[in-house]
Amino acid sequence: MKFRQKHEDFIVNEILDYELNDNGNYSLYTLQKNGIENLKAISYLSKNFEVPTKEIGYCGLKDRHAITTQYISIPEEYGKLSLDEDNLKLEYIGNIKKPLKIGKLYGNRFEIIARAINKNEFLKIADNMRALSFGAPNYYDDQRFGSVFNGKFIAKEILKGNYEEVVKILLTSYTKSEKKQLKDLKRFIAKNWGNWDECLEYIDKKQIRSKMFRNMVKSLTYENDFKKAFKYVDNRLKELFISAYQSYLWNECLKEFLKEVIPKENRIYVDYSCGTFLFYENIEEELFCKLKEMDFPTIVSDVEYTDSEKRIIKAILKKERIKISDFEKLDFGKLKYTKRPIISIPEDVNTGTFKSDELNSKKYKIALEFSLKKGSYATIILKRVFNIL
C-alpha cells in the first residue's frame, strides 16, 4: 500500500463555519498550498505583503505533503490581497468581525488515493470501508510525534532529570527531510560530543544561522551545564515536547480503556512510531452507541478524575515509571487539559472503485473521500481501512 506518491493523492480542504460581514475589520481568504509547509507559507505571505506574521490568523496546521486549502484572516488595513503562483494561491472571500484562531474550525474534508493495492486485498478493503460507519479509535497519529527520536520523549527525559540526554537528542538527532547543512552539523556534534570548542568553531566556520544551536553550544562551551543549555530552546518547541508526551499518554490510556471493553477476538494491533494502536475489527451496536458519546481526559496534575479514569491513568503512569505529581517539576510550558472523543467517525464518506494504478505496475488504486471533525487524524482512518484490519 502506498500513499502520497503525488501531492494530488492527498487533498485537504478546511471546513470553517463563518459569517461574512461588510463592516468587519478582518479580510478572510482561502490559501491553497501544494507541497508547502504551513508556517513557511505564512512566513512567505508575511514577507511578500509586508504583514507581520502575528497579524495572520489561521485555524490549524495543514499537511506539507498534500494539496491543502485553508482559511486565513488578515486585518483589513492591509488591503485586498491576491496571489496566484504555481504552489501557492491566495483568494479574497470577504470580511469578518474577528480574526481566525487556532482550533476555531469545524473540521476537514479529505480526498485521498491509495495506491499499490493487490487484487487479493479488494474484499477486505471493501469490508473495512463499509465498517467506517462504526468509526475508529481517535488516536493522535505520527504527525504529533515529530520530536520523538528512538522512542525517547524529551518531556519524559526532563521529568527524569536527564538533561544531557535531552540536549543530545536536540543537537544530534535528525530526520531525512532536514536540510543537509543542519544534518551535517548534528553529525559533527554527535562525533565530537563534549568537545564544545570544536563544535562552536564548526558553527562559526559554516556560518550556521540557527541561534538556538549556537547559543546552546556556546553555553556548554563556557559552563557545560545541560539544564542551562536547554533554556535556549525556543518556547514553541518546548510546548511541542510537552504536547507530544501528553498525546502519547492519552493514546496509551485509550488503548487501556479499549482493552476493557473490546473482546480479545475483536482486537487488532497496528504499529506506529511510538508503539501500537489497538483497533476493533467488529463492534456491537450497543457498545458503539455508548462509545461515540464518550470522551477521555488528558493527564494533568491538578484535576480530580473519576474512579475509572484514575484507574486507567494510574496503570499507564506505572508503566511509564512516573507519577502524576512529577509533572509539577516542569518549569516550562503547561500541560493542557481537554476531553477528547474516544472514537472518530468519518462523515459523508464516498468511495471509488478499484482501478489500474498507472504508477505501480500490475497494482490497483482506489479513491476515498470523507470529512472529520477538528482534532481527528485522517491517517488513523487510513490505517483502519488499508492496514487490512
Short mmCIF file of C-alpha atoms in Angstrom, two decimals:
data_model
loop_
_atom_site.label_atom_id
_atom_site.label_comp_id
_atom_site.label_asym_id
_atom_site.label_seq_id
_atom_site.Cartn_x
_atom_site.Cartn_y
_atom_site.Cartn_z
CA MET A 1 0.00 0.00 0.00
CA LYS A 2 1.31 3.44 -0.92
CA PHE A 3 0.06 6.93 -0.15
CA ARG A 4 1.15 10.41 -1.28
CA GLN A 5 3.09 9.27 -4.33
CA LYS A 6 1.84 12.55 -5.80
CA HIS A 7 0.64 15.62 -3.93
CA GLU A 8 -2.66 15.21 -5.77
CA ASP A 9 -3.14 11.90 -3.96
CA PHE A 10 -3.81 13.72 -0.69
CA ILE A 11 -6.13 16.73 -0.78
CA VAL A 12 -7.30 18.53 2.36
CA ASN A 13 -9.98 21.23 2.41
CA GLU A 14 -10.65 23.03 5.67
CA ILE A 15 -14.27 23.28 6.83
CA LEU A 16 -14.98 26.59 8.56
CA ASP A 17 -18.26 27.95 9.87
CA TYR A 18 -18.02 31.66 9.21
CA GLU A 19 -20.31 34.64 8.63
CA LEU A 20 -19.25 37.43 6.29
CA ASN A 21 -19.77 41.00 7.47
CA ASP A 22 -19.20 44.03 5.24
CA ASN A 23 -18.28 46.08 8.32
CA GLY A 24 -15.78 43.52 9.64
CA ASN A 25 -12.22 44.66 10.32
CA TYR A 26 -10.61 41.46 9.01
CA SER A 27 -10.34 40.11 5.48
CA LEU A 28 -11.00 36.39 5.03
CA TYR A 29 -9.02 34.45 2.42
CA THR A 30 -8.60 30.92 1.17
CA LEU A 31 -4.99 29.81 0.99
CA GLN A 32 -4.19 26.86 -1.27
CA LYS A 33 -0.79 25.19 -0.84
CA ASN A 34 0.85 22.45 -2.88
CA GLY A 35 3.71 20.71 -1.07
CA ILE A 36 4.49 23.68 1.19
CA GLU A 37 4.79 23.55 4.98
CA ASN A 38 2.17 25.67 6.75
CA LEU A 39 4.38 28.08 8.70
CA LYS A 40 6.68 28.52 5.70
CA ALA A 41 3.68 29.63 3.63
CA ILE A 42 2.59 32.09 6.33
CA SER A 43 6.14 33.47 6.50
CA TYR A 44 6.18 33.90 2.72
CA LEU A 45 2.89 35.83 2.78
CA SER A 46 4.22 37.98 5.60
CA LYS A 47 7.32 39.00 3.65
CA ASN A 48 5.54 39.32 0.30
CA PHE A 49 2.77 41.60 1.56
CA GLU A 50 4.66 43.17 4.49
CA VAL A 51 2.18 41.85 7.03
CA PRO A 52 3.59 40.79 10.44
CA THR A 53 3.15 37.04 10.94
CA LYS A 54 1.30 37.66 14.22
CA GLU A 55 -1.37 39.52 12.21
CA ILE A 56 -2.11 36.48 10.03
CA GLY A 57 -4.76 34.32 11.67
CA TYR A 58 -5.37 30.66 10.87
CA CYS A 59 -7.22 27.75 12.44
CA GLY A 60 -4.82 24.86 12.09
CA LEU A 61 -1.62 23.46 10.58
CA LYS A 62 -2.04 21.53 7.37
CA ASP A 63 -0.03 18.65 5.91
CA ARG A 64 3.01 19.58 3.84
CA HIS A 65 2.86 16.55 1.52
CA ALA A 66 -0.55 17.37 0.11
CA ILE A 67 -2.64 19.92 -1.72
CA THR A 68 -4.39 21.84 1.05
CA THR A 69 -6.91 24.66 1.17
CA GLN A 70 -7.41 26.54 4.41
CA TYR A 71 -8.72 29.88 5.62
CA ILE A 72 -6.64 32.76 6.90
CA SER A 73 -7.52 36.23 8.17
CA ILE A 74 -5.56 39.47 7.74
CA PRO A 75 -6.52 42.92 9.11
CA GLU A 76 -8.44 44.90 6.50
CA GLU A 77 -5.95 47.77 6.72
CA TYR A 78 -3.53 45.80 4.53
CA GLY A 79 -5.98 45.95 1.62
CA LYS A 80 -7.42 43.16 -0.52
CA LEU A 81 -4.53 40.83 -1.27
CA SER A 82 -4.17 38.27 -4.03
CA LEU A 83 -1.58 35.66 -5.03
CA ASP A 84 -1.55 33.16 -7.89
CA GLU A 85 1.68 31.15 -8.04
CA ASP A 86 2.30 27.54 -9.02
CA ASN A 87 2.25 26.16 -5.47
CA LEU A 88 0.60 28.96 -3.51
CA LYS A 89 -2.67 30.76 -4.15
CA LEU A 90 -4.44 33.39 -2.03
CA GLU A 91 -8.02 34.42 -2.79
CA TYR A 92 -10.13 37.05 -1.01
CA ILE A 93 -13.61 35.95 0.14
CA GLY A 94 -15.00 38.83 2.19
CA ASN A 95 -14.80 40.48 5.58
CA ILE A 96 -15.35 39.03 9.05
CA LYS A 97 -15.57 40.60 12.51
CA LYS A 98 -12.87 38.65 14.37
CA PRO A 99 -9.52 37.13 13.35
CA LEU A 100 -9.18 33.38 12.96
CA LYS A 101 -7.53 31.48 15.80
CA ILE A 102 -6.05 28.02 16.25
CA GLY A 103 -8.76 25.41 16.75
CA LYS A 104 -11.65 27.58 15.55
CA LEU A 105 -12.70 25.32 12.69
CA TYR A 106 -15.32 22.62 12.26
CA GLY A 107 -13.12 20.05 10.58
CA ASN A 108 -11.51 18.98 7.32
CA ARG A 109 -12.58 17.28 4.11
CA PHE A 110 -10.15 14.72 2.68
CA GLU A 111 -9.77 13.33 -0.84
CA ILE A 112 -7.24 10.50 -0.80
CA ILE A 113 -5.95 7.99 -3.33
CA ALA A 114 -4.41 4.76 -2.05
CA ARG A 115 -2.06 3.01 -4.48
CA ALA A 116 -0.14 -0.25 -4.99
CA ILE A 117 -3.08 -2.40 -3.90
CA ASN A 118 -3.04 -6.13 -4.61
CA LYS A 119 -6.10 -7.84 -6.06
CA ASN A 120 -6.35 -10.21 -3.11
CA GLU A 121 -6.88 -7.20 -0.81
CA PHE A 122 -10.02 -5.94 -2.57
CA LEU A 123 -12.61 -7.73 -0.44
CA LYS A 124 -11.05 -6.85 2.91
CA ILE A 125 -10.59 -3.20 1.97
CA ALA A 126 -14.20 -3.03 0.77
CA ASP A 127 -15.37 -4.56 4.08
CA ASN A 128 -13.31 -2.04 6.03
CA MET A 129 -14.73 0.84 4.04
CA ARG A 130 -18.26 -0.29 4.84
CA ALA A 131 -17.29 -0.56 8.51
CA LEU A 132 -16.30 3.13 8.63
CA SER A 133 -19.81 3.91 9.86
CA PHE A 134 -18.54 2.50 13.16
CA GLY A 135 -15.58 4.88 13.14
CA ALA A 136 -12.14 4.22 14.60
CA PRO A 137 -10.36 4.96 17.90
CA ASN A 138 -9.50 8.66 17.92
CA TYR A 139 -5.74 8.30 18.47
CA TYR A 140 -3.15 11.00 17.92
CA ASP A 141 -1.07 9.80 14.98
CA ASP A 142 2.59 10.05 13.95
CA GLN A 143 2.31 13.70 12.89
CA ARG A 144 2.07 14.58 16.59
CA PHE A 145 5.39 12.95 17.44
CA GLY A 146 7.98 14.65 15.24
CA SER A 147 10.09 15.49 18.31
CA VAL A 148 10.36 11.83 19.36
CA PHE A 149 13.57 10.01 18.39
CA ASN A 150 14.21 6.33 19.10
CA GLY A 151 11.15 6.24 21.32
CA LYS A 152 12.51 8.93 23.65
CA PHE A 153 10.19 11.77 24.66
CA ILE A 154 12.01 14.96 25.59
CA ALA A 155 9.39 15.89 28.21
CA LYS A 156 9.75 12.48 29.88
CA GLU A 157 13.54 12.75 29.97
CA ILE A 158 13.15 16.14 31.66
CA LEU A 159 10.81 14.64 34.26
CA LYS A 160 13.57 12.12 34.98
CA GLY A 161 16.18 14.88 35.17
CA ASN A 162 18.12 13.56 32.16
CA TYR A 163 19.07 16.94 30.72
CA GLU A 164 22.17 15.64 28.96
CA GLU A 165 20.00 13.14 27.07
CA VAL A 166 17.55 15.94 26.22
CA VAL A 167 20.30 18.17 24.83
CA LYS A 168 21.83 15.23 22.96
CA ILE A 169 18.51 14.49 21.24
CA LEU A 170 18.14 18.13 20.23
CA LEU A 171 21.70 18.61 18.99
CA THR A 172 22.33 15.27 17.26
CA SER A 173 19.04 13.66 16.14
CA TYR A 174 17.63 14.50 12.71
CA THR A 175 15.05 13.44 10.14
CA LYS A 176 15.56 12.70 6.44
CA SER A 177 13.69 15.88 5.46
CA GLU A 178 16.02 18.25 7.33
CA LYS A 179 18.42 20.46 5.37
CA LYS A 180 21.85 18.99 4.62
CA GLN A 181 23.68 21.78 6.45
CA LEU A 182 21.77 21.04 9.67
CA LYS A 183 22.21 17.28 9.32
CA ASP A 184 25.95 17.75 8.80
CA LEU A 185 26.11 19.91 11.94
CA LYS A 186 24.27 17.33 14.01
CA ARG A 187 26.56 14.56 12.76
CA PHE A 188 29.60 16.67 13.67
CA ILE A 189 28.27 17.36 17.18
CA ALA A 190 27.49 13.67 17.71
CA LYS A 191 31.02 12.70 16.65
CA ASN A 192 32.60 15.41 18.81
CA TRP A 193 30.23 15.24 21.80
CA GLY A 194 31.79 17.11 24.72
CA ASN A 195 34.32 18.99 22.59
CA TRP A 196 32.24 22.15 22.66
CA ASP A 197 35.02 24.48 21.47
CA GLU A 198 35.30 22.47 18.26
CA CYS A 199 31.53 22.38 17.82
CA LEU A 200 31.28 26.15 18.27
CA GLU A 201 34.13 26.69 15.81
CA TYR A 202 32.31 24.46 13.28
CA ILE A 203 29.11 26.53 13.65
CA ASP A 204 31.01 29.77 13.05
CA LYS A 205 33.05 28.34 10.17
CA LYS A 206 29.98 27.01 8.35
CA GLN A 207 28.07 30.23 9.10
CA ILE A 208 25.11 28.33 10.53
CA ARG A 209 22.41 30.85 11.35
CA SER A 210 20.43 28.90 13.94
CA LYS A 211 20.56 31.00 17.12
CA MET A 212 19.30 28.08 19.18
CA PHE A 213 22.16 25.77 18.20
CA ARG A 214 24.80 28.44 18.56
CA ASN A 215 23.55 29.59 21.97
CA MET A 216 23.23 26.05 23.31
CA VAL A 217 26.71 25.05 22.19
CA LYS A 218 28.16 28.36 23.42
CA SER A 219 26.52 27.81 26.82
CA LEU A 220 28.03 24.31 27.00
CA THR A 221 31.42 25.70 26.00
CA TYR A 222 31.54 28.08 28.96
CA GLU A 223 29.50 26.28 31.63
CA ASN A 224 28.99 22.67 30.49
CA ASP A 225 25.57 22.74 32.19
CA PHE A 226 22.97 20.84 30.14
CA LYS A 227 20.00 22.23 32.07
CA LYS A 228 21.15 25.79 31.41
CA ALA A 229 21.77 24.98 27.75
CA PHE A 230 18.17 23.76 27.42
CA LYS A 231 16.92 27.23 28.37
CA TYR A 232 17.98 28.44 24.91
CA VAL A 233 15.41 26.18 23.21
CA ASP A 234 12.54 28.11 21.65
CA ASN A 235 9.45 28.16 23.87
CA ARG A 236 7.27 26.98 20.99
CA LEU A 237 9.41 23.87 20.68
CA LYS A 238 9.15 23.25 24.41
CA GLU A 239 5.36 23.35 24.08
CA LEU A 240 5.60 20.71 21.33
CA PHE A 241 7.68 18.46 23.60
CA ILE A 242 5.01 18.59 26.30
CA SER A 243 2.21 18.13 23.78
CA ALA A 244 3.89 15.07 22.24
CA TYR A 245 4.29 13.25 25.56
CA GLN A 246 0.82 14.21 26.78
CA SER A 247 -0.64 12.93 23.48
CA TYR A 248 1.25 9.65 23.79
CA LEU A 249 -0.07 9.14 27.33
CA TRP A 250 -3.59 9.81 26.07
CA ASN A 251 -3.12 7.19 23.33
CA GLU A 252 -1.99 4.67 25.93
CA CYS A 253 -4.97 5.49 28.16
CA LEU A 254 -7.35 4.97 25.24
CA LYS A 255 -5.70 1.65 24.40
CA GLU A 256 -6.01 0.56 28.04
CA PHE A 257 -9.68 1.56 28.07
CA LEU A 258 -10.39 -0.35 24.84
CA LYS A 259 -8.81 -3.47 26.32
CA GLU A 260 -11.52 -3.36 28.97
CA VAL A 261 -14.42 -3.20 26.51
CA ILE A 262 -13.24 -4.91 23.30
CA PRO A 263 -13.10 -8.74 23.40
CA LYS A 264 -9.71 -10.24 22.53
CA GLU A 265 -11.01 -11.87 19.37
CA ASN A 266 -12.01 -8.44 18.00
CA ARG A 267 -8.75 -6.65 18.79
CA ILE A 268 -6.32 -5.72 16.04
CA TYR A 269 -2.94 -4.11 16.69
CA VAL A 270 -1.25 -1.74 14.23
CA ASP A 271 2.26 -0.33 14.69
CA TYR A 272 3.05 3.37 14.71
CA SER A 273 6.17 5.41 15.50
CA CYS A 274 5.64 5.34 19.28
CA GLY A 275 4.22 1.85 19.79
CA THR A 276 0.99 0.17 18.75
CA PHE A 277 -2.61 1.16 18.26
CA LEU A 278 -5.45 -1.13 19.28
CA PHE A 279 -8.31 -1.12 16.76
CA TYR A 280 -11.54 -3.08 16.86
CA GLU A 281 -12.35 -5.30 13.92
CA ASN A 282 -16.00 -5.68 14.84
CA ILE A 283 -18.06 -3.85 17.41
CA GLU A 284 -21.60 -4.40 18.68
CA GLU A 285 -24.14 -1.68 18.03
CA GLU A 286 -24.87 -1.17 21.73
CA LEU A 287 -21.19 -0.66 22.58
CA PHE A 288 -20.67 1.63 19.59
CA CYS A 289 -23.59 3.84 20.64
CA LYS A 290 -22.03 4.10 24.08
CA LEU A 291 -18.51 4.84 22.85
CA LYS A 292 -19.48 7.56 20.40
CA GLU A 293 -20.85 9.62 23.28
CA MET A 294 -17.76 9.16 25.46
CA ASP A 295 -14.52 11.07 25.86
CA PHE A 296 -11.36 10.65 27.92
CA PRO A 297 -9.35 13.45 29.55
CA THR A 298 -5.72 14.33 29.09
CA ILE A 299 -3.43 13.88 32.09
CA VAL A 300 -2.66 16.95 34.19
CA SER A 301 -1.66 17.27 37.83
CA ASP A 302 -4.46 19.48 39.16
CA VAL A 303 -7.72 17.80 38.07
CA GLU A 304 -9.93 15.41 40.00
CA TYR A 305 -10.66 12.38 37.82
CA THR A 306 -13.42 9.79 38.11
CA ASP A 307 -12.53 6.45 39.70
CA SER A 308 -12.46 4.68 36.32
CA GLU A 309 -10.26 7.41 34.82
CA LYS A 310 -7.93 7.27 37.83
CA ARG A 311 -7.54 3.51 37.45
CA ILE A 312 -6.51 3.76 33.80
CA ILE A 313 -4.25 6.78 34.30
CA LYS A 314 -2.54 5.11 37.27
CA ALA A 315 -1.88 1.97 35.21
CA ILE A 316 -0.30 3.95 32.35
CA LEU A 317 1.86 6.11 34.61
CA LYS A 318 3.05 2.98 36.40
CA LYS A 319 4.19 1.55 33.05
CA GLU A 320 5.98 4.83 32.36
CA ARG A 321 7.54 4.76 35.85
CA ILE A 322 6.40 8.28 36.64
CA LYS A 323 3.86 9.83 38.99
CA ILE A 324 1.24 12.42 38.19
CA SER A 325 2.93 14.76 40.68
CA ASP A 326 6.11 14.60 38.57
CA PHE A 327 4.52 16.93 36.04
CA GLU A 328 4.77 19.72 38.59
CA LYS A 329 8.56 19.59 38.07
CA LEU A 330 8.21 21.06 34.58
CA ASP A 331 9.46 24.63 34.79
CA PHE A 332 8.45 25.49 31.24
CA GLY A 333 5.24 25.27 29.23
CA LYS A 334 1.99 23.94 30.57
CA LEU A 335 0.04 20.70 30.37
CA LYS A 336 -3.28 21.31 28.65
CA TYR A 337 -6.45 19.76 29.98
CA THR A 338 -9.02 18.67 27.44
CA LYS A 339 -11.55 15.89 26.97
CA ARG A 340 -11.02 14.13 23.65
CA PRO A 341 -13.69 11.94 22.00
CA ILE A 342 -12.87 8.24 22.24
CA ILE A 343 -13.77 7.47 18.66
CA SER A 344 -13.64 9.38 15.39
CA ILE A 345 -16.48 8.87 12.91
CA PRO A 346 -15.97 9.94 9.28
CA GLU A 347 -18.85 11.88 7.76
CA ASP A 348 -20.09 11.99 4.15
CA VAL A 349 -17.95 9.03 3.08
CA ASN A 350 -17.59 8.45 -0.66
CA THR A 351 -15.61 5.56 -2.13
CA GLY A 352 -14.47 4.97 -5.67
CA THR A 353 -13.83 1.70 -7.46
CA PHE A 354 -10.58 -0.21 -7.82
CA LYS A 355 -8.74 0.93 -10.94
CA SER A 356 -5.43 0.10 -12.58
CA ASP A 357 -2.60 2.05 -10.92
CA GLU A 358 -0.59 3.95 -13.52
CA LEU A 359 2.30 4.49 -11.07
CA ASN A 360 2.68 0.88 -9.91
CA SER A 361 2.79 -1.97 -12.41
CA LYS A 362 0.16 -4.70 -12.01
CA LYS A 363 -1.27 -2.92 -8.94
CA TYR A 364 -4.51 -1.05 -8.29
CA LYS A 365 -5.66 2.21 -6.75
CA ILE A 366 -8.84 3.46 -5.12
CA ALA A 367 -10.15 6.88 -4.08
CA LEU A 368 -11.70 7.64 -0.69
CA GLU A 369 -13.38 10.87 0.45
CA PHE A 370 -14.58 11.75 3.95
CA SER A 371 -14.85 14.58 6.47
CA LEU A 372 -13.55 14.60 10.03
CA LYS A 373 -14.19 16.94 12.91
CA LYS A 374 -11.27 19.04 14.12
CA GLY A 375 -8.54 17.25 16.02
CA SER A 376 -9.07 13.88 14.33
CA TYR A 377 -6.45 12.35 12.04
CA ALA A 378 -7.21 11.17 8.52
CA THR A 379 -4.23 8.82 8.75
CA ILE A 380 -5.97 6.90 11.56
CA ILE A 381 -8.90 6.31 9.20
CA LEU A 382 -6.46 5.14 6.53
CA LYS A 383 -4.91 2.69 8.98
CA ARG A 384 -8.41 1.44 9.77
CA VAL A 385 -9.18 0.86 6.10
CA PHE A 386 -5.93 -0.07 4.40
CA ASN A 387 -3.89 -1.89 7.01
CA ILE A 388 -6.25 -4.75 6.27
CA LEU A 389 -7.65 -4.97 9.80
#
